[in-house]
Coordinates of N, CA and C in Angstrom, one line a residue:
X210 N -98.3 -119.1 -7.6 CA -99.6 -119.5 -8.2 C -100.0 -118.6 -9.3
X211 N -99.9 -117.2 -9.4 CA -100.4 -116.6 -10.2 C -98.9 -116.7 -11.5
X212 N -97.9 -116.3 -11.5 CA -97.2 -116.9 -12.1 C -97.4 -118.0 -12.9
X213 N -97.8 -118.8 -12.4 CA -98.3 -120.3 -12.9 C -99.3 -120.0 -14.0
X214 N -100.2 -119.7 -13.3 CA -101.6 -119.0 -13.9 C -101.2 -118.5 -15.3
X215 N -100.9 -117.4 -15.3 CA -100.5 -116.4 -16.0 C -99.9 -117.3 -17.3
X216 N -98.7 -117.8 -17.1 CA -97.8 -118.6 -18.1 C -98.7 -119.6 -18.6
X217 N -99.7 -120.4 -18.1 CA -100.4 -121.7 -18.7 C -101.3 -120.5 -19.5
X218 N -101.9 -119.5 -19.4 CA -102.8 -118.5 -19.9 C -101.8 -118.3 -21.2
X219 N -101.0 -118.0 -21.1 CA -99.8 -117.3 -22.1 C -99.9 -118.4 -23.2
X220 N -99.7 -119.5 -23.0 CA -99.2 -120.3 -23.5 C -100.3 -121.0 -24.5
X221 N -101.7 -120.6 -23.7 CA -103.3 -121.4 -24.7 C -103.3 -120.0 -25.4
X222 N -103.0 -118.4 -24.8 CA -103.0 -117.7 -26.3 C -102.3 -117.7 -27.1
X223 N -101.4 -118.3 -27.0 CA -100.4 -118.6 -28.6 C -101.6 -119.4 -29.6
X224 N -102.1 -120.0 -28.9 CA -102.7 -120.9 -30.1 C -104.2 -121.0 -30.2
X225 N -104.8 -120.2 -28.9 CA -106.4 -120.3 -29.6 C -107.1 -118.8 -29.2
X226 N -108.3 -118.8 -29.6 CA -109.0 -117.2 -29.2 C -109.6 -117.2 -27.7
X227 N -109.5 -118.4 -27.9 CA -110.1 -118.9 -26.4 C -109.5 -118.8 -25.3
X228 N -107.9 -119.0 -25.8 CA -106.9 -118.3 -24.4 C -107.0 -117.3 -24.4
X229 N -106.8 -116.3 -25.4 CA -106.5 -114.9 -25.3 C -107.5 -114.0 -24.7
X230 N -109.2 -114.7 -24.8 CA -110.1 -114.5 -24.2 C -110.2 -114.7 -22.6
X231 N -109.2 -116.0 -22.1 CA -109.1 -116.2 -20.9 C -108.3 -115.6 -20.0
X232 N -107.2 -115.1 -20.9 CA -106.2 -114.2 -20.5 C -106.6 -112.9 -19.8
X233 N -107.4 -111.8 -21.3 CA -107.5 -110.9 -20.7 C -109.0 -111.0 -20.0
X234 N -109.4 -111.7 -19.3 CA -110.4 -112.1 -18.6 C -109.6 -111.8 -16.6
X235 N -108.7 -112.8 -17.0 CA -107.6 -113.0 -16.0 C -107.1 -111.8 -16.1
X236 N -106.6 -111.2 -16.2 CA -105.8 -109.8 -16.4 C -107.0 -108.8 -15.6
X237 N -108.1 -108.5 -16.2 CA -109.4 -107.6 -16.1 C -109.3 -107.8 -14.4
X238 N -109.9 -109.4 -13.7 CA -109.8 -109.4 -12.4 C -108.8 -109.3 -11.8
X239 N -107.4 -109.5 -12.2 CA -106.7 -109.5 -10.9 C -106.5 -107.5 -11.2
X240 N -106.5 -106.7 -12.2 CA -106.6 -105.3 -11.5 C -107.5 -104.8 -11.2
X241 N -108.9 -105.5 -11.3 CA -109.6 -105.1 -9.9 C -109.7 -105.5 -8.8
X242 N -108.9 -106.8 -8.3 CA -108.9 -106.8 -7.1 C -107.5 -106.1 -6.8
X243 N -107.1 -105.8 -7.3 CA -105.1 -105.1 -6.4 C -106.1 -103.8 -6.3
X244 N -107.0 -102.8 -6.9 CA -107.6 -101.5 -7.2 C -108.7 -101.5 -5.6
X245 N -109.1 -102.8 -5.5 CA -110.0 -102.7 -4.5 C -109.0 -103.1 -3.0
X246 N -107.7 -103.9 -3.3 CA -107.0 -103.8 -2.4 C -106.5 -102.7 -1.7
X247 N -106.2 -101.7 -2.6 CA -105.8 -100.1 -2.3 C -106.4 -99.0 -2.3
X248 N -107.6 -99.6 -2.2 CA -109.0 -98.8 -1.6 C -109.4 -98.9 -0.1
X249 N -109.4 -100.6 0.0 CA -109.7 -100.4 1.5 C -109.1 -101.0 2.5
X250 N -109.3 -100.4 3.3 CA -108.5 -100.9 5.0 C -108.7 -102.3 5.0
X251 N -107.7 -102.5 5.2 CA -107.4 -104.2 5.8 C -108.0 -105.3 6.4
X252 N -108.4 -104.2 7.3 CA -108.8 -104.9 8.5 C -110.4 -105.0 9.0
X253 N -111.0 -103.8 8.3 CA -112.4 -103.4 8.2 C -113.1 -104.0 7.0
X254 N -112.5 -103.4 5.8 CA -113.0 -103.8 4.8 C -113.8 -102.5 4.3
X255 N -114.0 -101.5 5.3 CA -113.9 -99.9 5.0 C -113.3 -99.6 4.1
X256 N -113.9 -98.1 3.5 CA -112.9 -97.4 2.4 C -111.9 -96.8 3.4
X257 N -110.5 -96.6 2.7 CA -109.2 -95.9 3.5 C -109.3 -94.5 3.5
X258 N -108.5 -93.8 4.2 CA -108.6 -92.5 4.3 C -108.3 -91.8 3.4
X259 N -107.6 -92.4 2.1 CA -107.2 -92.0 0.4 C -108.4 -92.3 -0.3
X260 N -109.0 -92.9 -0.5 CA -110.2 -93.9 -1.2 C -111.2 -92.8 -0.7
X261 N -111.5 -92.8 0.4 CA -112.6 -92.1 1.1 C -112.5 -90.3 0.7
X262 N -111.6 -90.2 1.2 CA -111.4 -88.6 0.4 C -111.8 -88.5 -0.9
X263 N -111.5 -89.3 -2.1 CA -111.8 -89.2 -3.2 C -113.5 -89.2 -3.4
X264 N -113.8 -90.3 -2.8 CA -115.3 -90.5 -3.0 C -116.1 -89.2 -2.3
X265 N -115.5 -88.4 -1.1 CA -116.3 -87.4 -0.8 C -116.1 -86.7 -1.9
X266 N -115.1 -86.0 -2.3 CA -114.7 -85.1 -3.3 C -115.9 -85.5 -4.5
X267 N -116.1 -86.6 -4.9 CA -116.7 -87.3 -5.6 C -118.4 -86.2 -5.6
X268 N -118.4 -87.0 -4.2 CA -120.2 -86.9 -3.9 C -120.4 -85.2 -3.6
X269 N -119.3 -84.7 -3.3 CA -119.3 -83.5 -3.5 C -119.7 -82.5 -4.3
X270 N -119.2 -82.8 -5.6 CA -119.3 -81.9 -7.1 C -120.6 -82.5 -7.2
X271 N -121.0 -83.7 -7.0 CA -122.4 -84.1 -7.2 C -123.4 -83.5 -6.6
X272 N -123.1 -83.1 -5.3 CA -124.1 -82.5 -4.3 C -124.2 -80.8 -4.9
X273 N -123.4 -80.3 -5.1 CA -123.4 -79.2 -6.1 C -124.3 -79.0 -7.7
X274 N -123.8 -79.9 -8.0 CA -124.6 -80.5 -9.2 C -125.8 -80.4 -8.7
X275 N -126.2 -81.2 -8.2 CA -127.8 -81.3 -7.9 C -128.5 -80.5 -7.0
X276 N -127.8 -79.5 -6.2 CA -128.2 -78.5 -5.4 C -129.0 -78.9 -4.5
X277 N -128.4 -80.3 -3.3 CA -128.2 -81.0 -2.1 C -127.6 -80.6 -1.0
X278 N -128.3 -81.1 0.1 CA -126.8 -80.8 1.3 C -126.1 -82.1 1.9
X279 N -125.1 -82.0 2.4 CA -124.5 -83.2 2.8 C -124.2 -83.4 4.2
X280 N -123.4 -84.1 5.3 CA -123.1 -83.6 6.5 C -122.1 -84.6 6.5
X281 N -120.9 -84.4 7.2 CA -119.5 -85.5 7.8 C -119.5 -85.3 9.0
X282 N -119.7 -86.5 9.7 CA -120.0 -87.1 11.0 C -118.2 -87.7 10.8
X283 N -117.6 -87.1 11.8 CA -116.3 -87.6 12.3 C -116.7 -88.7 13.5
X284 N -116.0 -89.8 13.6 CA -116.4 -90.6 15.0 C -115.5 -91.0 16.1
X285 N -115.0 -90.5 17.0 CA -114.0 -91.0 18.0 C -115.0 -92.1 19.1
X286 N -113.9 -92.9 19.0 CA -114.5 -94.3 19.9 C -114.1 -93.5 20.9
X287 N -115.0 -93.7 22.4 CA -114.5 -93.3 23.8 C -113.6 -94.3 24.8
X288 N -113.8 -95.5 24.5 CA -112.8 -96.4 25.6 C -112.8 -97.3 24.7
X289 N -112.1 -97.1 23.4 CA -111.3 -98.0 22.7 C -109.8 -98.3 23.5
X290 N -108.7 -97.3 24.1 CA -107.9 -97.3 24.2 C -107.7 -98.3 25.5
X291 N -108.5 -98.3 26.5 CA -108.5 -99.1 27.8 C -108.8 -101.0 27.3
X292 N -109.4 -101.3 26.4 CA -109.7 -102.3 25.8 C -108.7 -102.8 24.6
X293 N -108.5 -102.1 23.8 CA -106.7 -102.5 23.6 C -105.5 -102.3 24.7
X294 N -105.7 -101.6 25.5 CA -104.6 -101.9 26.5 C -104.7 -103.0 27.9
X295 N -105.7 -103.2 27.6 CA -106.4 -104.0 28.9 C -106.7 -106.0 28.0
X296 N -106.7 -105.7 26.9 CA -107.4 -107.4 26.3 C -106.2 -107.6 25.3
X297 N -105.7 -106.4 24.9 CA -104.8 -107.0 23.5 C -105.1 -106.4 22.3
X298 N -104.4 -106.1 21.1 CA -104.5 -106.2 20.0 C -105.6 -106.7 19.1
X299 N -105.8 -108.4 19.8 CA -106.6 -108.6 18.7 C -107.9 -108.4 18.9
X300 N -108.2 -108.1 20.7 CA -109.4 -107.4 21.2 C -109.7 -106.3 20.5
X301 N -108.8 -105.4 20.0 CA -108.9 -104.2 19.5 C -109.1 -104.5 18.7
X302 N -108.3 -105.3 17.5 CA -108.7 -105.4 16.6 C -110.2 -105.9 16.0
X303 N -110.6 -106.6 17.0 CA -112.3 -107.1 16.8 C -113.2 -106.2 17.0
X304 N -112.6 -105.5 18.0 CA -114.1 -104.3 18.4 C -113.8 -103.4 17.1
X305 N -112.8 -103.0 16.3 CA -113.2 -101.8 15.5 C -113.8 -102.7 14.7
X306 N -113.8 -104.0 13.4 CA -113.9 -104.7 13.0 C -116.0 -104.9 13.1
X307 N -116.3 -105.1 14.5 CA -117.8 -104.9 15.2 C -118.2 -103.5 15.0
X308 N -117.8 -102.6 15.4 CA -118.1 -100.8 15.1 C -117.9 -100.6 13.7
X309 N -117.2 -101.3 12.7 CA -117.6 -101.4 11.1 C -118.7 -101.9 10.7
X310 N -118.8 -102.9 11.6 CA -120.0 -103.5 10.8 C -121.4 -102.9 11.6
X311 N -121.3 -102.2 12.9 CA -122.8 -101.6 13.3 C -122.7 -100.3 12.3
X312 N -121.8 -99.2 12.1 CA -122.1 -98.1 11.1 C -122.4 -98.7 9.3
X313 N -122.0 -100.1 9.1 CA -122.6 -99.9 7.9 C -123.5 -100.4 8.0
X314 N -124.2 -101.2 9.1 CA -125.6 -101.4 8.9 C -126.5 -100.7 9.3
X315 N -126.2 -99.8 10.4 CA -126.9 -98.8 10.7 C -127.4 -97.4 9.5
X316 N -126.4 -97.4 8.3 CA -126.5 -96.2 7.3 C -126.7 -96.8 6.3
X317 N -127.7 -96.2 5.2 CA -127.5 -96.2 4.1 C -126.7 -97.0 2.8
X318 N -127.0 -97.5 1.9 CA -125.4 -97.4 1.5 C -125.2 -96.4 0.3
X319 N -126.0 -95.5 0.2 CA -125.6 -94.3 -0.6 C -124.7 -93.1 0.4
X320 N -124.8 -93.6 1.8 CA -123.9 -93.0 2.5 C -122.2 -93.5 2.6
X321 N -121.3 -92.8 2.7 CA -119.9 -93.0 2.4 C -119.0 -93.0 4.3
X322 N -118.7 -94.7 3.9 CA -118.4 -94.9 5.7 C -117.0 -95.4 5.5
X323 N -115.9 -94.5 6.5 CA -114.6 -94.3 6.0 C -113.9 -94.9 7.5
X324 N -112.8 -95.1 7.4 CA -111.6 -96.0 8.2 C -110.6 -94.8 8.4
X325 N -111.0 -93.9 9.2 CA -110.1 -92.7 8.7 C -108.9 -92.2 9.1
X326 N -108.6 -93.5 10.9 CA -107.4 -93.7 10.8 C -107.3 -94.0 12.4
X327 N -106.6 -95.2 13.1 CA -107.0 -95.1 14.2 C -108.2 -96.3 14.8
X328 N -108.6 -95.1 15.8 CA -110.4 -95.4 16.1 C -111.1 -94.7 15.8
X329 N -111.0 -93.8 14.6 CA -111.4 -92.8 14.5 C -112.6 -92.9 12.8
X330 N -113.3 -92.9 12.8 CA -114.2 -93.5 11.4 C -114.8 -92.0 11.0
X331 N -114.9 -92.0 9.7 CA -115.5 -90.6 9.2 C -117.1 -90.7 8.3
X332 N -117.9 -90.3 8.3 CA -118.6 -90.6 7.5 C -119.6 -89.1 6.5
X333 N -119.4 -89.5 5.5 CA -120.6 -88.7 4.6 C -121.9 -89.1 4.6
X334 N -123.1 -88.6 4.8 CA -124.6 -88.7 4.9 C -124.9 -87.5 3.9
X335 N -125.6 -88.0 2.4 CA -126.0 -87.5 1.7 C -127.5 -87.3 1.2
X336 N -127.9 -86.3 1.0 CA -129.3 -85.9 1.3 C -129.8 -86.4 0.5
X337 N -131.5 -87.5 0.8 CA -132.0 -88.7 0.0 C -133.4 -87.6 -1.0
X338 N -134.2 -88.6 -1.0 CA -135.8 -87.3 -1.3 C -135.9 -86.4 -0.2
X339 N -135.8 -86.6 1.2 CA -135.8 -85.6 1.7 C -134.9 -84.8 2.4
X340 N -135.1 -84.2 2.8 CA -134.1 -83.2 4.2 C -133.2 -84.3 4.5
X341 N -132.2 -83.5 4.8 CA -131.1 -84.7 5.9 C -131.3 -84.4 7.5
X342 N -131.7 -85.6 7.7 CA -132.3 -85.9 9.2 C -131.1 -86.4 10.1
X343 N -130.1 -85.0 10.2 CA -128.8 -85.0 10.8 C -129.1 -85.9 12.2
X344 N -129.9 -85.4 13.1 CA -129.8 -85.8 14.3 C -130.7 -87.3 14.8
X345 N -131.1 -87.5 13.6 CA -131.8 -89.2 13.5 C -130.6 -89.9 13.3
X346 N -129.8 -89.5 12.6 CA -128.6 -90.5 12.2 C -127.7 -90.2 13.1
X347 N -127.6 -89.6 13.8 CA -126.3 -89.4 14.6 C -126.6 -90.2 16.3
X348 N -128.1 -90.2 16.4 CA -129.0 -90.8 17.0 C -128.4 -92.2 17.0
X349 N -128.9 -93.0 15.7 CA -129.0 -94.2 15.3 C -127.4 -94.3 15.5
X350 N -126.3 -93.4 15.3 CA -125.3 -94.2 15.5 C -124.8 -94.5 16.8
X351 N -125.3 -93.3 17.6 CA -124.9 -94.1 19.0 C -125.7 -94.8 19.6
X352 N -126.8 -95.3 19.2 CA -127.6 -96.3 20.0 C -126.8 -97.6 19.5
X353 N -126.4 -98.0 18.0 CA -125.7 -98.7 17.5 C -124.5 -99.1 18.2
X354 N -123.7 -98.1 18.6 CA -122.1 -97.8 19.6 C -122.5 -98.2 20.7
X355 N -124.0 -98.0 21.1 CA -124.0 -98.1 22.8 C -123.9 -99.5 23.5
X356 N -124.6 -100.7 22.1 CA -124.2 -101.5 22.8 C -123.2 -102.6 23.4
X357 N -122.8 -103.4 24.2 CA -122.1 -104.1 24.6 C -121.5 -105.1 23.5
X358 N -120.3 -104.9 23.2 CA -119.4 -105.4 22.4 C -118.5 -106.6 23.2
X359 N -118.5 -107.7 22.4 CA -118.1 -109.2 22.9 C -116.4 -109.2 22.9
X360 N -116.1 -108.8 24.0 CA -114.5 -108.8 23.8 C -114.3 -110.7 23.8
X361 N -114.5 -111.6 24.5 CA -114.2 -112.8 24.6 C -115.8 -113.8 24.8
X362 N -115.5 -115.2 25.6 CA -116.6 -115.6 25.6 C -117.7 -115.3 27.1
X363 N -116.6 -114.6 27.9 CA -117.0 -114.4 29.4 C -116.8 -112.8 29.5
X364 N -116.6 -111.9 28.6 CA -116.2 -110.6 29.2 C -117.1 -109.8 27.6
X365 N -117.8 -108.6 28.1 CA -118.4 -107.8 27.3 C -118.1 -106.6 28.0
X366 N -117.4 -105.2 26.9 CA -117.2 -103.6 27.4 C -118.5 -103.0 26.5
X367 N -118.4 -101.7 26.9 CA -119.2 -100.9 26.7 C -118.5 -99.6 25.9
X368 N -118.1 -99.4 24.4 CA -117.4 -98.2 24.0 C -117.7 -97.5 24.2
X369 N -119.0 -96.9 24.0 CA -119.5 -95.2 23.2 C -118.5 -94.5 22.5
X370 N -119.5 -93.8 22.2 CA -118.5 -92.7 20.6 C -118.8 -91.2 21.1
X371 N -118.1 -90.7 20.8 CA -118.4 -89.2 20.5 C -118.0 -88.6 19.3
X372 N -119.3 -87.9 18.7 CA -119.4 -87.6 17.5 C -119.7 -86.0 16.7
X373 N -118.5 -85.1 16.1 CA -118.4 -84.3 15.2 C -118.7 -84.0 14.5
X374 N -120.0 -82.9 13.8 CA -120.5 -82.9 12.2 C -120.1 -81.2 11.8
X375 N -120.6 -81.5 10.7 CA -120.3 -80.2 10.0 C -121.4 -80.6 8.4
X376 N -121.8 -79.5 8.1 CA -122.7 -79.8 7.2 C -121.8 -79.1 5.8
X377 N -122.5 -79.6 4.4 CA -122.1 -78.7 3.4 C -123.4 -78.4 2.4
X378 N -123.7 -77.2 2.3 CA -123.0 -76.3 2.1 C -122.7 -75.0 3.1
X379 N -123.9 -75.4 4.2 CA -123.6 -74.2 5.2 C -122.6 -74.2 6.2
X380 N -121.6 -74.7 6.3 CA -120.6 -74.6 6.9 C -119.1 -74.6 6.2
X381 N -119.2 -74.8 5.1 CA -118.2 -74.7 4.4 C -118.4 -75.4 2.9
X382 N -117.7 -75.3 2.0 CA -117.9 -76.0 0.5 C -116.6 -76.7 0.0
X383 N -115.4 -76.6 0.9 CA -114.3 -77.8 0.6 C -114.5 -78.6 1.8
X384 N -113.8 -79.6 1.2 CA -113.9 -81.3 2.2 C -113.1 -80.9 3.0
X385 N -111.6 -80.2 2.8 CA -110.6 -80.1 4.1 C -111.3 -79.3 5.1
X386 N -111.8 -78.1 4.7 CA -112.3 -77.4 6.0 C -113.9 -78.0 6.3
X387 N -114.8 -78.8 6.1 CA -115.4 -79.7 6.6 C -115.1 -80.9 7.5
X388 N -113.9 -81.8 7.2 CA -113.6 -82.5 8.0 C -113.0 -81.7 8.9
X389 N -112.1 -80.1 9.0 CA -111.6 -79.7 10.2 C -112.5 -79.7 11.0
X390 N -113.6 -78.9 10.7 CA -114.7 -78.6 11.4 C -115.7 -79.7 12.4
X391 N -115.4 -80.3 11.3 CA -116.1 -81.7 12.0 C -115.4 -82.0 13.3
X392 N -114.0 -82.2 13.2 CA -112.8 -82.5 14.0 C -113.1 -81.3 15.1
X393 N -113.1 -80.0 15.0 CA -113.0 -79.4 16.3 C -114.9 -79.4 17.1
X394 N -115.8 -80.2 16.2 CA -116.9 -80.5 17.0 C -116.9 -81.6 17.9
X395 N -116.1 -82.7 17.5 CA -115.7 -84.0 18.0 C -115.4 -83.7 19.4
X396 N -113.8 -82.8 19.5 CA -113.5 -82.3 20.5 C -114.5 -81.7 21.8
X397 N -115.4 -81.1 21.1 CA -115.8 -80.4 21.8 C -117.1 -81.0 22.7
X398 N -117.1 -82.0 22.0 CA -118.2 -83.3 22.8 C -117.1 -84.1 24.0
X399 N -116.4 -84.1 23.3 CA -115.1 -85.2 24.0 C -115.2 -83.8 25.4
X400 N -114.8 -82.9 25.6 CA -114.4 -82.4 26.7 C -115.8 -82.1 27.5
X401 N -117.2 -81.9 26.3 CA -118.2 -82.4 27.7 C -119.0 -82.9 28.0
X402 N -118.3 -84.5 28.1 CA -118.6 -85.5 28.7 C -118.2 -86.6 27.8
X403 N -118.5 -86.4 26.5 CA -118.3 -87.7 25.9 C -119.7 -88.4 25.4
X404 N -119.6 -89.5 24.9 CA -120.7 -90.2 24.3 C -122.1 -89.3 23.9
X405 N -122.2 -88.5 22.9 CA -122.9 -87.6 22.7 C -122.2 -87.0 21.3
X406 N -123.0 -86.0 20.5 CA -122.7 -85.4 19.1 C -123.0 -83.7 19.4
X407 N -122.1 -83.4 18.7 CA -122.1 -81.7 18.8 C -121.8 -81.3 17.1
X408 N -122.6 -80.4 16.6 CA -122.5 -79.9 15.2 C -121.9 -78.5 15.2
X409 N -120.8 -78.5 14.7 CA -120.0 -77.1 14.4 C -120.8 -75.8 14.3
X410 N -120.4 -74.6 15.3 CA -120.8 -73.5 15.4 C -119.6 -72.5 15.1
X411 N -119.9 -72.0 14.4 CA -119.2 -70.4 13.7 C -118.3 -70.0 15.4
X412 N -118.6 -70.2 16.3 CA -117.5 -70.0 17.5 C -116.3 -70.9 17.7
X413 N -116.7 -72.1 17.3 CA -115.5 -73.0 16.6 C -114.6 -72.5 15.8
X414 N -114.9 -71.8 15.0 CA -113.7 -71.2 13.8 C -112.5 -70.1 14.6
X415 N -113.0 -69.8 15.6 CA -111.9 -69.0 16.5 C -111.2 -70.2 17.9
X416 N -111.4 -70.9 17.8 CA -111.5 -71.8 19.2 C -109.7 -72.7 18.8

């Protein structure tokens, strides 16, 4: 089909301005859609964990720029793995697909909501007119996670999340040692108890 496309386009710009106008019209969209293809996850519709690194990096020099703070909320789903092992694939595949769509409508959309690999979602929360109201938002995302997710037409589970932050600039000023950080706060909710958020402490950097 695009082949097709392309050649009948080729063929009206040999001979008028009006092809050639339609052409590179045609040309313009299809590399933005292959550009937006290799931005985001498949299956979410999320930015990917290449796409998303960029854009933090992005909002980063910006937050610098403007002498802002930021925070990256890491997200591990809690009983994703029992619900893909227990319903199927395409169970799984629906509940992360549902947990996409409750964190983007729960945030912002000057906030940056990432597919980061997994069950595992990342996000940047960047500071508006005011203060960043870390623990409202981290709030709002587990009340958003808490509720009952529609595996079929007769069966509903219950995920919860546990959730990682790390702030910038006071906890670090590169993305990689921010999302570490993030990462060993995650953990550290995960071992006590789960469904709940813990923010990176300077005792973490030896742990």
């Amino acid at each position: 089909l695009l082949v097709r496309d392309i050649n009948q386009l080729l063929g009206s710009a040999q001979n008028t301005l009006e092809g050639e106008r339609r052409l590179r019209e045609y040309v313009e969209t299809l590399e933005k859609q292959t550009r937006k293809e290799a931005e985001r996850d498949p299956l979410t519709n999320l930015l990917n964990r290449r796409a998303g690194e960029r854009a933090i990096a992005k909002a980063l020099k910006k937050a610098k720029t403007d002498d802002t703070r930021c925070a990256i909320l890491l997200i591990d789903l809690d009983r994703f793995k029992p619900i893909n092992d227990t319903y199927g694939h395409e169970a799984g595949d629906q509940t992360l697909i549902t947990v996409s769509d409750r964190l983007t409508n729960t945030l912002r959309k000057s906030d940056i909501v990432i597919r980061w690999g997994g069950d595992e979602f990342l996000i940047m929360v960047r500071q508006g007119h005011s203060d960043l109201q870390i623990n409202v938002v981290a709030e709002k995302i587990l009340k958003a996670l808490a509720a009952d997710i529609a595996i079929n037409d007769t069966t509903r589970e219950n995920i919860g999340a546990s959730i990682g932050r790390s702030l910038y600039p006071e906890h670090a000023i590169e993305s990689a040692l921010l999302f570490d950080l993030a990462d060993k706060a995650m953990y550290r909710i995960k071992r006590s108890g789960r469904n709940g958020y813990f923010i990176h402490e300077s005792s973490d950097m030896t742990n």
